[in-house]
Amino acid sequence: DALPIYAVVKENIGTEVAHFQQYFKGEIYLDEKKRFYGPFRRKMILSGFVRLGVWQNFLRAWKNGYSGNMEGEGFILGGVFVIGAGKQGIFLEHREIGRA
């Protein structure tokens, strides 16, 4: 049996979730109230603007013609969780730390 896989996203701007669905075969849930992110949301605020790597990535993307979207909330950090069935709990947890 295959292990089911799910994604939780905090926003759906335009068609970005629909475009992501072609690469992700599991179910995608929209968490508009951001409850999955917990009571203490981890954010990258000013540190993202002063890091050299952030600017290098931006310039590389811009030079290659990628415009992305400048809409939505871009500071809440995400992560990956492997959660067992029932009361098994979390098997693996990786939280994004906001480094570029």
JSON list of N, CA and C in Angstrom, two decimals, residues 44 48 51-68 96 98-100:
[
{"chain": "A", "resi": 44, "resn": "MET", "atom": "N", "xyz": [9.95, 35.10, 8.79]},
{"chain": "A", "resi": 44, "resn": "MET", "atom": "CA", "xyz": [11.20, 35.71, 8.38]},
{"chain": "A", "resi": 44, "resn": "MET", "atom": "C", "xyz": [10.85, 37.16, 8.05]},
{"chain": "A", "resi": 48, "resn": "GLY", "atom": "N", "xyz": [15.27, 38.50, 6.08]},
{"chain": "A", "resi": 48, "resn": "GLY", "atom": "CA", "xyz": [15.22, 38.12, 4.68]},
{"chain": "A", "resi": 48, "resn": "GLY", "atom": "C", "xyz": [15.72, 39.21, 3.74]},
{"chain": "A", "resi": 51, "resn": "ARG", "atom": "N", "xyz": [19.93, 39.52, 4.03]},
{"chain": "A", "resi": 51, "resn": "ARG", "atom": "CA", "xyz": [20.78, 38.38, 3.70]},
{"chain": "A", "resi": 51, "resn": "ARG", "atom": "C", "xyz": [21.21, 38.44, 2.23]},
{"chain": "A", "resi": 52, "resn": "LEU", "atom": "N", "xyz": [22.50, 38.27, 2.03]},
{"chain": "A", "resi": 52, "resn": "LEU", "atom": "CA", "xyz": [23.07, 38.32, 0.68]},
{"chain": "A", "resi": 52, "resn": "LEU", "atom": "C", "xyz": [22.45, 37.24, -0.21]},
{"chain": "A", "resi": 53, "resn": "GLY", "atom": "N", "xyz": [22.25, 36.04, 0.32]},
{"chain": "A", "resi": 53, "resn": "GLY", "atom": "CA", "xyz": [21.70, 34.94, -0.47]},
{"chain": "A", "resi": 53, "resn": "GLY", "atom": "C", "xyz": [20.31, 35.23, -1.01]},
{"chain": "A", "resi": 54, "resn": "VAL", "atom": "N", "xyz": [19.51, 35.95, -0.27]},
{"chain": "A", "resi": 54, "resn": "VAL", "atom": "CA", "xyz": [18.17, 36.31, -0.73]},
{"chain": "A", "resi": 54, "resn": "VAL", "atom": "C", "xyz": [18.28, 37.19, -1.96]},
{"chain": "A", "resi": 55, "resn": "TRP", "atom": "N", "xyz": [19.15, 38.18, -1.92]},
{"chain": "A", "resi": 55, "resn": "TRP", "atom": "CA", "xyz": [19.32, 39.08, -3.07]},
{"chain": "A", "resi": 55, "resn": "TRP", "atom": "C", "xyz": [19.95, 38.36, -4.26]},
{"chain": "A", "resi": 56, "resn": "GLN", "atom": "N", "xyz": [20.88, 37.44, -4.00]},
{"chain": "A", "resi": 56, "resn": "GLN", "atom": "CA", "xyz": [21.48, 36.66, -5.09]},
{"chain": "A", "resi": 56, "resn": "GLN", "atom": "C", "xyz": [20.43, 35.81, -5.79]},
{"chain": "A", "resi": 57, "resn": "ASN", "atom": "N", "xyz": [19.56, 35.17, -5.02]},
{"chain": "A", "resi": 57, "resn": "ASN", "atom": "CA", "xyz": [18.49, 34.36, -5.60]},
{"chain": "A", "resi": 57, "resn": "ASN", "atom": "C", "xyz": [17.52, 35.23, -6.40]},
{"chain": "A", "resi": 58, "resn": "PHE", "atom": "N", "xyz": [17.18, 36.39, -5.86]},
{"chain": "A", "resi": 58, "resn": "PHE", "atom": "CA", "xyz": [16.27, 37.31, -6.56]},
{"chain": "A", "resi": 58, "resn": "PHE", "atom": "C", "xyz": [16.87, 37.74, -7.89]},
{"chain": "A", "resi": 59, "resn": "LEU", "atom": "N", "xyz": [18.14, 38.15, -7.88]},
{"chain": "A", "resi": 59, "resn": "LEU", "atom": "CA", "xyz": [18.78, 38.62, -9.12]},
{"chain": "A", "resi": 59, "resn": "LEU", "atom": "C", "xyz": [18.92, 37.50, -10.14]},
{"chain": "A", "resi": 60, "resn": "ARG", "atom": "N", "xyz": [19.26, 36.29, -9.68]},
{"chain": "A", "resi": 60, "resn": "ARG", "atom": "CA", "xyz": [19.37, 35.16, -10.60]},
{"chain": "A", "resi": 60, "resn": "ARG", "atom": "C", "xyz": [18.02, 34.87, -11.26]},
{"chain": "A", "resi": 61, "resn": "ALA", "atom": "N", "xyz": [16.95, 34.86, -10.48]},
{"chain": "A", "resi": 61, "resn": "ALA", "atom": "CA", "xyz": [15.62, 34.61, -11.02]},
{"chain": "A", "resi": 61, "resn": "ALA", "atom": "C", "xyz": [15.21, 35.71, -12.00]},
{"chain": "A", "resi": 62, "resn": "TRP", "atom": "N", "xyz": [15.47, 36.97, -11.63]},
{"chain": "A", "resi": 62, "resn": "TRP", "atom": "CA", "xyz": [15.11, 38.10, -12.48]},
{"chain": "A", "resi": 62, "resn": "TRP", "atom": "C", "xyz": [15.86, 38.05, -13.81]},
{"chain": "A", "resi": 63, "resn": "LYS", "atom": "N", "xyz": [17.17, 37.73, -13.76]},
{"chain": "A", "resi": 63, "resn": "LYS", "atom": "CA", "xyz": [17.98, 37.64, -14.99]},
{"chain": "A", "resi": 63, "resn": "LYS", "atom": "C", "xyz": [17.50, 36.52, -15.90]},
{"chain": "A", "resi": 64, "resn": "ASN", "atom": "N", "xyz": [16.94, 35.46, -15.30]},
{"chain": "A", "resi": 64, "resn": "ASN", "atom": "CA", "xyz": [16.44, 34.33, -16.09]},
{"chain": "A", "resi": 64, "resn": "ASN", "atom": "C", "xyz": [14.99, 34.52, -16.53]},
{"chain": "A", "resi": 65, "resn": "GLY", "atom": "N", "xyz": [14.44, 35.70, -16.28]},
{"chain": "A", "resi": 65, "resn": "GLY", "atom": "CA", "xyz": [13.11, 36.01, -16.75]},
{"chain": "A", "resi": 65, "resn": "GLY", "atom": "C", "xyz": [11.97, 35.57, -15.84]},
{"chain": "A", "resi": 66, "resn": "TYR", "atom": "N", "xyz": [12.27, 35.07, -14.65]},
{"chain": "A", "resi": 66, "resn": "TYR", "atom": "CA", "xyz": [11.22, 34.64, -13.74]},
{"chain": "A", "resi": 66, "resn": "TYR", "atom": "C", "xyz": [10.69, 35.84, -12.97]},
{"chain": "A", "resi": 67, "resn": "SER", "atom": "N", "xyz": [9.40, 36.06, -13.04]},
{"chain": "A", "resi": 67, "resn": "SER", "atom": "CA", "xyz": [8.83, 37.20, -12.33]},
{"chain": "A", "resi": 67, "resn": "SER", "atom": "C", "xyz": [8.12, 36.77, -11.05]},
{"chain": "A", "resi": 68, "resn": "GLY", "atom": "N", "xyz": [7.58, 35.56, -11.00]},
{"chain": "A", "resi": 68, "resn": "GLY", "atom": "CA", "xyz": [6.88, 35.09, -9.81]},
{"chain": "A", "resi": 68, "resn": "GLY", "atom": "C", "xyz": [5.67, 35.94, -9.52]},
{"chain": "A", "resi": 96, "resn": "GLU", "atom": "N", "xyz": [11.36, 24.96, 8.16]},
{"chain": "A", "resi": 96, "resn": "GLU", "atom": "CA", "xyz": [12.13, 25.91, 7.34]},
{"chain": "A", "resi": 96, "resn": "GLU", "atom": "C", "xyz": [12.72, 26.98, 8.27]},
{"chain": "A", "resi": 98, "resn": "GLY", "atom": "N", "xyz": [14.47, 29.80, 6.95]},
{"chain": "A", "resi": 98, "resn": "GLY", "atom": "CA", "xyz": [14.48, 31.09, 6.30]},
{"chain": "A", "resi": 98, "resn": "GLY", "atom": "C", "xyz": [15.82, 31.54, 5.76]},
{"chain": "A", "resi": 99, "resn": "ARG", "atom": "N", "xyz": [16.74, 30.64, 5.57]},
{"chain": "A", "resi": 99, "resn": "ARG", "atom": "CA", "xyz": [18.03, 31.02, 4.97]},
{"chain": "A", "resi": 99, "resn": "ARG", "atom": "C", "xyz": [17.95, 30.89, 3.47]},
{"chain": "A", "resi": 100, "resn": "ALA", "atom": "N", "xyz": [18.63, 31.74, 2.78]},
{"chain": "A", "resi": 100, "resn": "ALA", "atom": "CA", "xyz": [18.67, 31.65, 1.32]},
{"chain": "A", "resi": 100, "resn": "ALA", "atom": "C", "xyz": [20.02, 31.13, 0.90]}
]
